[in-house]
Amino acid sequence: MLLKLVPQETKVNFLGMRKVAAVLSIILVIGSLALFFVNSLNYGIDFKGGITVEVGYENKAVPLAEVRELMGTLNLGDVSVKQFGSDRDLLIRIERQPGGDAEQSVAMTNVRDRLSNVFPELIYRQGNIIGPVVSEELKRDGVLSVTIAVLAVLIYIWFRFEWQFGVGAVVALLHDVLLTVGFFALTRLEFNLTIIAALLTIVGYSLNDTVVVYDRVRENIRKYRKMAMEDVLNLSLNQTLSRTVMTSVTTLLALFALFFLGGEVIRGFTAAMIWGVVIGTYSSIFVASPLLMFFKIRRESMVLDEEDDPTVDKSRPSQFENF
Amino acid sequence: MIALVCLYGAVTALPNFLSEEQRAALPGFMPEDTLNLGLDLQGGVHLLWGAQTEDVVNARLDNLADQIRDISREEARRRDVPREQRVTFTDIKVTEASVTARVRNPGLTEQARQKLIPLTQSQVGGGVAPVLGGGVQEVELERSDDVFTLTLTEQGIEIQKRDAISRSMEVMRKRVDPTGTKEITLQPQGSDRIVLEVPGASDPEEIKNLIGKTAKLSFHDVETNLSPDDIAKGRLRPRQKVLFTREGQPIVINERVIVSGDDLIDAKPAYDRGTPVVSFSFNLAGAKRFGTHTANNVGRPFAIVLDDEVISAPNINGPIPGGQGIIQGVGNIKEVNELSTLLKAGALPVKLTVLAERTVGPDLGKDNIDKGSLAAIIGFVGVIIYMVLSYGLFGLAANVALITNLILITGFLSLFQATLTLPGIAGVVLTIGMAVDANVLIFERIREEQRSGAKAFQAMERGYGQALSTIMDANITTFIAAAILYFLGSGPVQGFAVTLGIGILTSMFTAVVLTRYILSTWLKRKRPTTLPI
């Protein structure tokens, strides 16, 4: 007997829930934006500039309070000292030093010298300096890459489907990106370069989900020409439901393994991805699909398109037929 | 075909699972490249340097002005033509991007032009890299009335900068890796950046010390006839300047360079009466100049100046004709070693500053590998079990595809010498999760077809056929995201983009082509009426 998380044939009225879902999504998006503007994000040094140092002992706890006190005497502005992963590791963050790139290096040398003077056995596990020039560039590139990704996707979907699908997919994507940003504003998890990578992967994943549903919608529009749009959408969502759940579960399996076992460095990244997979799955069902109803698709054009669509399988010779 | 691709993947991935001796024993046609581990997995120092390339432009302009002065001086000394017929210049000024000079005798503008034209044809970098300057006009010559203007062209400036970057990289390599045994990476980035990666290094300070200094060495005559009062009040002769020793003592030197670091052919640490010193030797021209100077100035001191600081100012006890000598007062043996390396590598053509720095300790790198691979294995096993539970025999086929996919990814990463980083491992894990998506799509479709009454082979045929367009769309969109990450990302993020991108391509092959082959072979052999899915 095979494991089936979703029963063979489901008849969930997803579109019936579209008003509730719309209200929920709007509240979440507004909430995320509000959090972003009020709380801002806990930017990492990638975007803010500054210094991080990770130090630790081989097999005993590092005296947090004493390190904190020592750092306080160095006159480096805003310094935070926190445990990192375990009590044997400390992460020290130092705000960007006034002045240029050279001043950052000087501060780093100062920190290392003082630490090894007072705690000679301390192991220097990693250190990062991001100067003002580079952090500005990284910030610009980050915003640029997410924007380009969303635009590229819009163009691709438009080209492969109809413009309504493109807009629907992009609205769903923006929804996911904004909610993820909101998630970071709420949890105060560090927002750094790897989170941009996570955002783009979420864009890819969420889109993957949306495209699968849209593909089925297009197929069903062609198949059931008289069916009401709402029913076509519901049918398509139900038909793809078990796949949606399967894929989300396998991806989440891999992600949770990374989250718990992959170490502190990529924890923020995997947290963002887990959130993104959940949100992406939600948005392709409750945001991307209802939007198609909202935009009113011209069905005739889609039926006509089928003739020239090279990916529609019409008469391919089969390797299963030669029985 | 399918078998060929899989075999190739296996062969290219193979070296990663062998020990070094086994790799060395492989026959020549087998690939030997292993995965390139990123710094976060290997440990090491990554430094992004910004070069002040404007310095090169300014230096070039100063050099042009000097050349005009030289021409003028030479003309002034001519005895074969009357004074008013000599082409001399005055008001020689360096402005932002040009040099201006006025001809003393306004009647000689044409002769003056002839004198200046050769300057516009000089090669780049003092003749070090003539290839770069070939056929390009570097300097433009203009005249209004009796004033000539020499301007560096856009192209000229560009060439100067590029040349400075490539010369800097050469010097950096010699300084950081004088023996050529470390596998350091040096890469230009944009027009004024250099990335330096030193795997296995754990002290960024050491590297920064080696590169942060321009190491401009020069020997000067010392002015001894000035009282401390004169020095304090700045009563100096032209072309003299006050420099300080490390102890802060002022010394007045004549700016004219007797010999410079460019004339050094060797420098190494040595001991002189128990204290560490740098012992050096000059090339022929340097040795000759140094010999003449020391012969003419016995009893007087000379100053050894490094980056505008007087290292020592010894007295000349007698002529030094052999072109060899020692530099005292450098400091302890570590500093002596450092200076020897710097001098041997030569001076940097531009000043370099650290824009960003990343250091990963070696044990943290190992930690990252351990954690990353553990997570990958657990995630992988979880997905494999889940697929078998959900799709039975079909799940097994998908799992074979998944394992092949992992081998292919490893193979391609080794083949292209792409760098595997910790986010890269995350990319692999994510690909595991998403690679099965294609199979899930196909299998769900087969189930559906079977439910609506299709026979075994029909259900299979339609499942693969119908799912294909969806799989294409879904993967292309993710690939777009990976491509953008690759082109706009940096360092570790690029590593993630590479594995994700390669993973998408290989998974399309294994999940669609390979499983189809496995399942159709099984179908032909067993000929079941319904599929066990």
JSON list of C-alpha atoms in Angstrom, two decimals, chain B residues 196-331:
[
{"chain": "B", "resi": 196, "resn": "LEU", "atom": "CA", "xyz": [43.09, 37.96, -3.76]},
{"chain": "B", "resi": 197, "resn": "GLU", "atom": "CA", "xyz": [42.34, 34.57, -2.22]},
{"chain": "B", "resi": 198, "resn": "VAL", "atom": "CA", "xyz": [44.85, 32.67, -0.15]},
{"chain": "B", "resi": 199, "resn": "PRO", "atom": "CA", "xyz": [43.55, 29.22, 0.81]},
{"chain": "B", "resi": 200, "resn": "GLY", "atom": "CA", "xyz": [44.76, 27.87, 4.10]},
{"chain": "B", "resi": 201, "resn": "ALA", "atom": "CA", "xyz": [45.94, 31.25, 5.41]},
{"chain": "B", "resi": 202, "resn": "SER", "atom": "CA", "xyz": [44.52, 32.27, 8.76]},
{"chain": "B", "resi": 203, "resn": "ASP", "atom": "CA", "xyz": [46.08, 35.65, 9.43]},
{"chain": "B", "resi": 204, "resn": "PRO", "atom": "CA", "xyz": [44.79, 38.41, 7.17]},
{"chain": "B", "resi": 205, "resn": "GLU", "atom": "CA", "xyz": [47.04, 40.95, 8.91]},
{"chain": "B", "resi": 206, "resn": "GLU", "atom": "CA", "xyz": [50.15, 39.28, 7.58]},
{"chain": "B", "resi": 207, "resn": "ILE", "atom": "CA", "xyz": [48.87, 39.47, 4.02]},
{"chain": "B", "resi": 208, "resn": "LYS", "atom": "CA", "xyz": [47.63, 43.01, 4.44]},
{"chain": "B", "resi": 209, "resn": "ASN", "atom": "CA", "xyz": [51.05, 44.05, 5.73]},
{"chain": "B", "resi": 210, "resn": "LEU", "atom": "CA", "xyz": [52.70, 42.55, 2.68]},
{"chain": "B", "resi": 211, "resn": "ILE", "atom": "CA", "xyz": [50.44, 44.34, 0.24]},
{"chain": "B", "resi": 212, "resn": "GLY", "atom": "CA", "xyz": [49.46, 47.49, 2.08]},
{"chain": "B", "resi": 213, "resn": "LYS", "atom": "CA", "xyz": [52.94, 48.91, 1.55]},
{"chain": "B", "resi": 214, "resn": "THR", "atom": "CA", "xyz": [53.97, 50.26, -1.82]},
{"chain": "B", "resi": 215, "resn": "ALA", "atom": "CA", "xyz": [57.63, 49.50, -0.91]},
{"chain": "B", "resi": 216, "resn": "LYS", "atom": "CA", "xyz": [59.23, 52.32, -2.83]},
{"chain": "B", "resi": 217, "resn": "LEU", "atom": "CA", "xyz": [62.90, 52.21, -1.92]},
{"chain": "B", "resi": 218, "resn": "SER", "atom": "CA", "xyz": [65.41, 54.92, -2.76]},
{"chain": "B", "resi": 219, "resn": "PHE", "atom": "CA", "xyz": [68.86, 56.07, -1.71]},
{"chain": "B", "resi": 220, "resn": "HIS", "atom": "CA", "xyz": [69.47, 59.80, -1.23]},
{"chain": "B", "resi": 221, "resn": "ASP", "atom": "CA", "xyz": [72.23, 62.17, -0.32]},
{"chain": "B", "resi": 222, "resn": "VAL", "atom": "CA", "xyz": [71.81, 63.70, 3.15]},
{"chain": "B", "resi": 223, "resn": "GLU", "atom": "CA", "xyz": [72.20, 67.44, 3.75]},
{"chain": "B", "resi": 224, "resn": "THR", "atom": "CA", "xyz": [74.39, 67.90, 6.82]},
{"chain": "B", "resi": 225, "resn": "ASN", "atom": "CA", "xyz": [75.02, 71.63, 6.76]},
{"chain": "B", "resi": 226, "resn": "LEU", "atom": "CA", "xyz": [71.70, 72.71, 8.21]},
{"chain": "B", "resi": 227, "resn": "SER", "atom": "CA", "xyz": [71.15, 73.44, 11.87]},
{"chain": "B", "resi": 228, "resn": "PRO", "atom": "CA", "xyz": [68.14, 71.96, 13.69]},
{"chain": "B", "resi": 229, "resn": "ASP", "atom": "CA", "xyz": [66.75, 75.47, 13.79]},
{"chain": "B", "resi": 230, "resn": "ASP", "atom": "CA", "xyz": [66.92, 75.79, 9.99]},
{"chain": "B", "resi": 231, "resn": "ILE", "atom": "CA", "xyz": [65.13, 72.46, 9.64]},
{"chain": "B", "resi": 232, "resn": "ALA", "atom": "CA", "xyz": [62.40, 73.41, 12.09]},
{"chain": "B", "resi": 233, "resn": "LYS", "atom": "CA", "xyz": [61.81, 76.69, 10.25]},
{"chain": "B", "resi": 234, "resn": "GLY", "atom": "CA", "xyz": [61.90, 74.96, 6.87]},
{"chain": "B", "resi": 235, "resn": "ARG", "atom": "CA", "xyz": [64.86, 76.91, 5.51]},
{"chain": "B", "resi": 236, "resn": "LEU", "atom": "CA", "xyz": [65.74, 74.40, 2.82]},
{"chain": "B", "resi": 237, "resn": "ARG", "atom": "CA", "xyz": [67.33, 74.63, -0.59]},
{"chain": "B", "resi": 238, "resn": "PRO", "atom": "CA", "xyz": [65.22, 73.79, -3.65]},
{"chain": "B", "resi": 239, "resn": "ARG", "atom": "CA", "xyz": [64.65, 70.05, -4.23]},
{"chain": "B", "resi": 240, "resn": "GLN", "atom": "CA", "xyz": [65.30, 69.24, -0.61]},
{"chain": "B", "resi": 241, "resn": "LYS", "atom": "CA", "xyz": [62.85, 67.77, 1.80]},
{"chain": "B", "resi": 242, "resn": "VAL", "atom": "CA", "xyz": [62.53, 66.80, 5.44]},
{"chain": "B", "resi": 243, "resn": "LEU", "atom": "CA", "xyz": [61.83, 63.15, 6.18]},
{"chain": "B", "resi": 244, "resn": "PHE", "atom": "CA", "xyz": [61.70, 61.40, 9.51]},
{"chain": "B", "resi": 245, "resn": "THR", "atom": "CA", "xyz": [63.27, 58.28, 10.88]},
{"chain": "B", "resi": 246, "resn": "ARG", "atom": "CA", "xyz": [61.18, 55.72, 12.72]},
{"chain": "B", "resi": 247, "resn": "GLU", "atom": "CA", "xyz": [62.24, 57.35, 15.98]},
{"chain": "B", "resi": 248, "resn": "GLY", "atom": "CA", "xyz": [60.89, 60.65, 14.74]},
{"chain": "B", "resi": 249, "resn": "GLN", "atom": "CA", "xyz": [64.21, 62.32, 14.09]},
{"chain": "B", "resi": 250, "resn": "PRO", "atom": "CA", "xyz": [64.13, 64.74, 11.13]},
{"chain": "B", "resi": 251, "resn": "ILE", "atom": "CA", "xyz": [66.61, 64.27, 8.30]},
{"chain": "B", "resi": 252, "resn": "VAL", "atom": "CA", "xyz": [66.99, 66.55, 5.29]},
{"chain": "B", "resi": 253, "resn": "ILE", "atom": "CA", "xyz": [67.57, 64.73, 2.02]},
{"chain": "B", "resi": 254, "resn": "ASN", "atom": "CA", "xyz": [68.17, 65.83, -1.54]},
{"chain": "B", "resi": 255, "resn": "GLU", "atom": "CA", "xyz": [65.27, 64.67, -3.61]},
{"chain": "B", "resi": 256, "resn": "ARG", "atom": "CA", "xyz": [67.51, 63.45, -6.43]},
{"chain": "B", "resi": 257, "resn": "VAL", "atom": "CA", "xyz": [67.54, 59.65, -6.33]},
{"chain": "B", "resi": 258, "resn": "ILE", "atom": "CA", "xyz": [70.98, 58.06, -6.35]},
{"chain": "B", "resi": 259, "resn": "VAL", "atom": "CA", "xyz": [69.65, 54.54, -6.87]},
{"chain": "B", "resi": 260, "resn": "SER", "atom": "CA", "xyz": [66.15, 53.16, -6.41]},
{"chain": "B", "resi": 261, "resn": "GLY", "atom": "CA", "xyz": [64.45, 49.85, -5.73]},
{"chain": "B", "resi": 262, "resn": "ASP", "atom": "CA", "xyz": [64.04, 49.40, -9.48]},
{"chain": "B", "resi": 263, "resn": "ASP", "atom": "CA", "xyz": [67.78, 48.77, -9.69]},
{"chain": "B", "resi": 264, "resn": "LEU", "atom": "CA", "xyz": [67.69, 45.94, -7.13]},
{"chain": "B", "resi": 265, "resn": "ILE", "atom": "CA", "xyz": [68.16, 42.43, -8.43]},
{"chain": "B", "resi": 266, "resn": "ASP", "atom": "CA", "xyz": [68.18, 40.66, -5.10]},
{"chain": "B", "resi": 267, "resn": "ALA", "atom": "CA", "xyz": [67.39, 41.20, -1.45]},
{"chain": "B", "resi": 268, "resn": "LYS", "atom": "CA", "xyz": [67.58, 38.65, 1.31]},
{"chain": "B", "resi": 269, "resn": "PRO", "atom": "CA", "xyz": [67.74, 38.53, 5.09]},
{"chain": "B", "resi": 270, "resn": "ALA", "atom": "CA", "xyz": [71.18, 38.23, 6.68]},
{"chain": "B", "resi": 271, "resn": "TYR", "atom": "CA", "xyz": [72.96, 38.92, 9.95]},
{"chain": "B", "resi": 272, "resn": "ASP", "atom": "CA", "xyz": [75.48, 41.66, 10.55]},
{"chain": "B", "resi": 273, "resn": "ARG", "atom": "CA", "xyz": [77.32, 41.38, 13.86]},
{"chain": "B", "resi": 274, "resn": "GLY", "atom": "CA", "xyz": [74.37, 39.60, 15.38]},
{"chain": "B", "resi": 275, "resn": "THR", "atom": "CA", "xyz": [71.61, 41.93, 14.24]},
{"chain": "B", "resi": 276, "resn": "PRO", "atom": "CA", "xyz": [69.28, 41.06, 11.38]},
{"chain": "B", "resi": 277, "resn": "VAL", "atom": "CA", "xyz": [69.80, 43.12, 8.22]},
{"chain": "B", "resi": 278, "resn": "VAL", "atom": "CA", "xyz": [68.62, 43.05, 4.62]},
{"chain": "B", "resi": 279, "resn": "SER", "atom": "CA", "xyz": [71.43, 42.28, 2.23]},
{"chain": "B", "resi": 280, "resn": "PHE", "atom": "CA", "xyz": [70.93, 43.50, -1.34]},
{"chain": "B", "resi": 281, "resn": "SER", "atom": "CA", "xyz": [72.62, 43.66, -4.70]},
{"chain": "B", "resi": 282, "resn": "PHE", "atom": "CA", "xyz": [72.13, 46.15, -7.51]},
{"chain": "B", "resi": 283, "resn": "ASN", "atom": "CA", "xyz": [72.06, 45.54, -11.23]},
{"chain": "B", "resi": 284, "resn": "LEU", "atom": "CA", "xyz": [74.96, 46.81, -13.34]},
{"chain": "B", "resi": 285, "resn": "ALA", "atom": "CA", "xyz": [73.66, 50.36, -13.82]},
{"chain": "B", "resi": 286, "resn": "GLY", "atom": "CA", "xyz": [72.69, 50.67, -10.16]},
{"chain": "B", "resi": 287, "resn": "ALA", "atom": "CA", "xyz": [76.03, 49.28, -9.00]},
{"chain": "B", "resi": 288, "resn": "LYS", "atom": "CA", "xyz": [77.88, 51.80, -11.16]},
{"chain": "B", "resi": 289, "resn": "ARG", "atom": "CA", "xyz": [75.90, 54.80, -9.86]},
{"chain": "B", "resi": 290, "resn": "PHE", "atom": "CA", "xyz": [76.13, 53.62, -6.27]},
{"chain": "B", "resi": 291, "resn": "GLY", "atom": "CA", "xyz": [79.90, 53.01, -6.70]},
{"chain": "B", "resi": 292, "resn": "THR", "atom": "CA", "xyz": [80.50, 56.50, -8.11]},
{"chain": "B", "resi": 293, "resn": "HIS", "atom": "CA", "xyz": [78.45, 58.16, -5.39]},
{"chain": "B", "resi": 294, "resn": "THR", "atom": "CA", "xyz": [80.13, 56.32, -2.56]},
{"chain": "B", "resi": 295, "resn": "ALA", "atom": "CA", "xyz": [83.56, 56.99, -4.03]},
{"chain": "B", "resi": 296, "resn": "ASN", "atom": "CA", "xyz": [82.86, 60.75, -4.24]},
{"chain": "B", "resi": 297, "resn": "ASN", "atom": "CA", "xyz": [81.23, 61.08, -0.83]},
{"chain": "B", "resi": 298, "resn": "VAL", "atom": "CA", "xyz": [83.40, 59.18, 1.63]},
{"chain": "B", "resi": 299, "resn": "GLY", "atom": "CA", "xyz": [82.71, 60.34, 5.15]},
{"chain": "B", "resi": 300, "resn": "ARG", "atom": "CA", "xyz": [79.25, 61.73, 4.35]},
{"chain": "B", "resi": 301, "resn": "PRO", "atom": "CA", "xyz": [76.00, 59.96, 5.26]},
{"chain": "B", "resi": 302, "resn": "PHE", "atom": "CA", "xyz": [73.36, 58.80, 2.81]},
{"chain": "B", "resi": 303, "resn": "ALA", "atom": "CA", "xyz": [69.73, 57.98, 3.55]},
{"chain": "B", "resi": 304, "resn": "ILE", "atom": "CA", "xyz": [67.90, 54.75, 2.75]},
{"chain": "B", "resi": 305, "resn": "VAL", "atom": "CA", "xyz": [64.27, 55.77, 2.30]},
{"chain": "B", "resi": 306, "resn": "LEU", "atom": "CA", "xyz": [61.33, 53.40, 2.20]},
{"chain": "B", "resi": 307, "resn": "ASP", "atom": "CA", "xyz": [57.88, 54.84, 1.51]},
{"chain": "B", "resi": 308, "resn": "ASP", "atom": "CA", "xyz": [58.91, 58.30, 2.67]},
{"chain": "B", "resi": 309, "resn": "GLU", "atom": "CA", "xyz": [60.43, 57.04, 5.89]},
{"chain": "B", "resi": 310, "resn": "VAL", "atom": "CA", "xyz": [64.18, 57.03, 6.56]},
{"chain": "B", "resi": 311, "resn": "ILE", "atom": "CA", "xyz": [65.10, 53.50, 7.56]},
{"chain": "B", "resi": 312, "resn": "SER", "atom": "CA", "xyz": [68.72, 54.28, 8.19]},
{"chain": "B", "resi": 313, "resn": "ALA", "atom": "CA", "xyz": [71.31, 56.93, 7.32]},
{"chain": "B", "resi": 314, "resn": "PRO", "atom": "CA", "xyz": [74.71, 55.30, 7.53]},
{"chain": "B", "resi": 315, "resn": "ASN", "atom": "CA", "xyz": [78.04, 57.04, 6.91]},
{"chain": "B", "resi": 316, "resn": "ILE", "atom": "CA", "xyz": [79.98, 56.08, 3.82]},
{"chain": "B", "resi": 317, "resn": "ASN", "atom": "CA", "xyz": [83.18, 54.56, 5.16]},
{"chain": "B", "resi": 318, "resn": "GLY", "atom": "CA", "xyz": [84.68, 53.95, 1.76]},
{"chain": "B", "resi": 319, "resn": "PRO", "atom": "CA", "xyz": [83.69, 53.34, -1.88]},
{"chain": "B", "resi": 320, "resn": "ILE", "atom": "CA", "xyz": [81.28, 50.42, -2.42]},
{"chain": "B", "resi": 321, "resn": "PRO", "atom": "CA", "xyz": [82.03, 49.32, -5.97]},
{"chain": "B", "resi": 322, "resn": "GLY", "atom": "CA", "xyz": [80.50, 45.82, -6.11]},
{"chain": "B", "resi": 323, "resn": "GLY", "atom": "CA", "xyz": [76.89, 46.94, -6.03]},
{"chain": "B", "resi": 324, "resn": "GLN", "atom": "CA", "xyz": [76.25, 45.05, -2.83]},
{"chain": "B", "resi": 325, "resn": "GLY", "atom": "CA", "xyz": [75.36, 46.28, 0.58]},
{"chain": "B", "resi": 326, "resn": "ILE", "atom": "CA", "xyz": [73.20, 45.87, 3.64]},
{"chain": "B", "resi": 327, "resn": "ILE", "atom": "CA", "xyz": [70.33, 47.83, 5.14]},
{"chain": "B", "resi": 328, "resn": "GLN", "atom": "CA", "xyz": [70.48, 48.14, 8.91]},
{"chain": "B", "resi": 329, "resn": "GLY", "atom": "CA", "xyz": [67.87, 49.33, 11.34]},
{"chain": "B", "resi": 330, "resn": "VAL", "atom": "CA", "xyz": [64.99, 47.49, 9.75]},
{"chain": "B", "resi": 331, "resn": "GLY", "atom": "CA", "xyz": [63.93, 45.82, 12.98]}
]
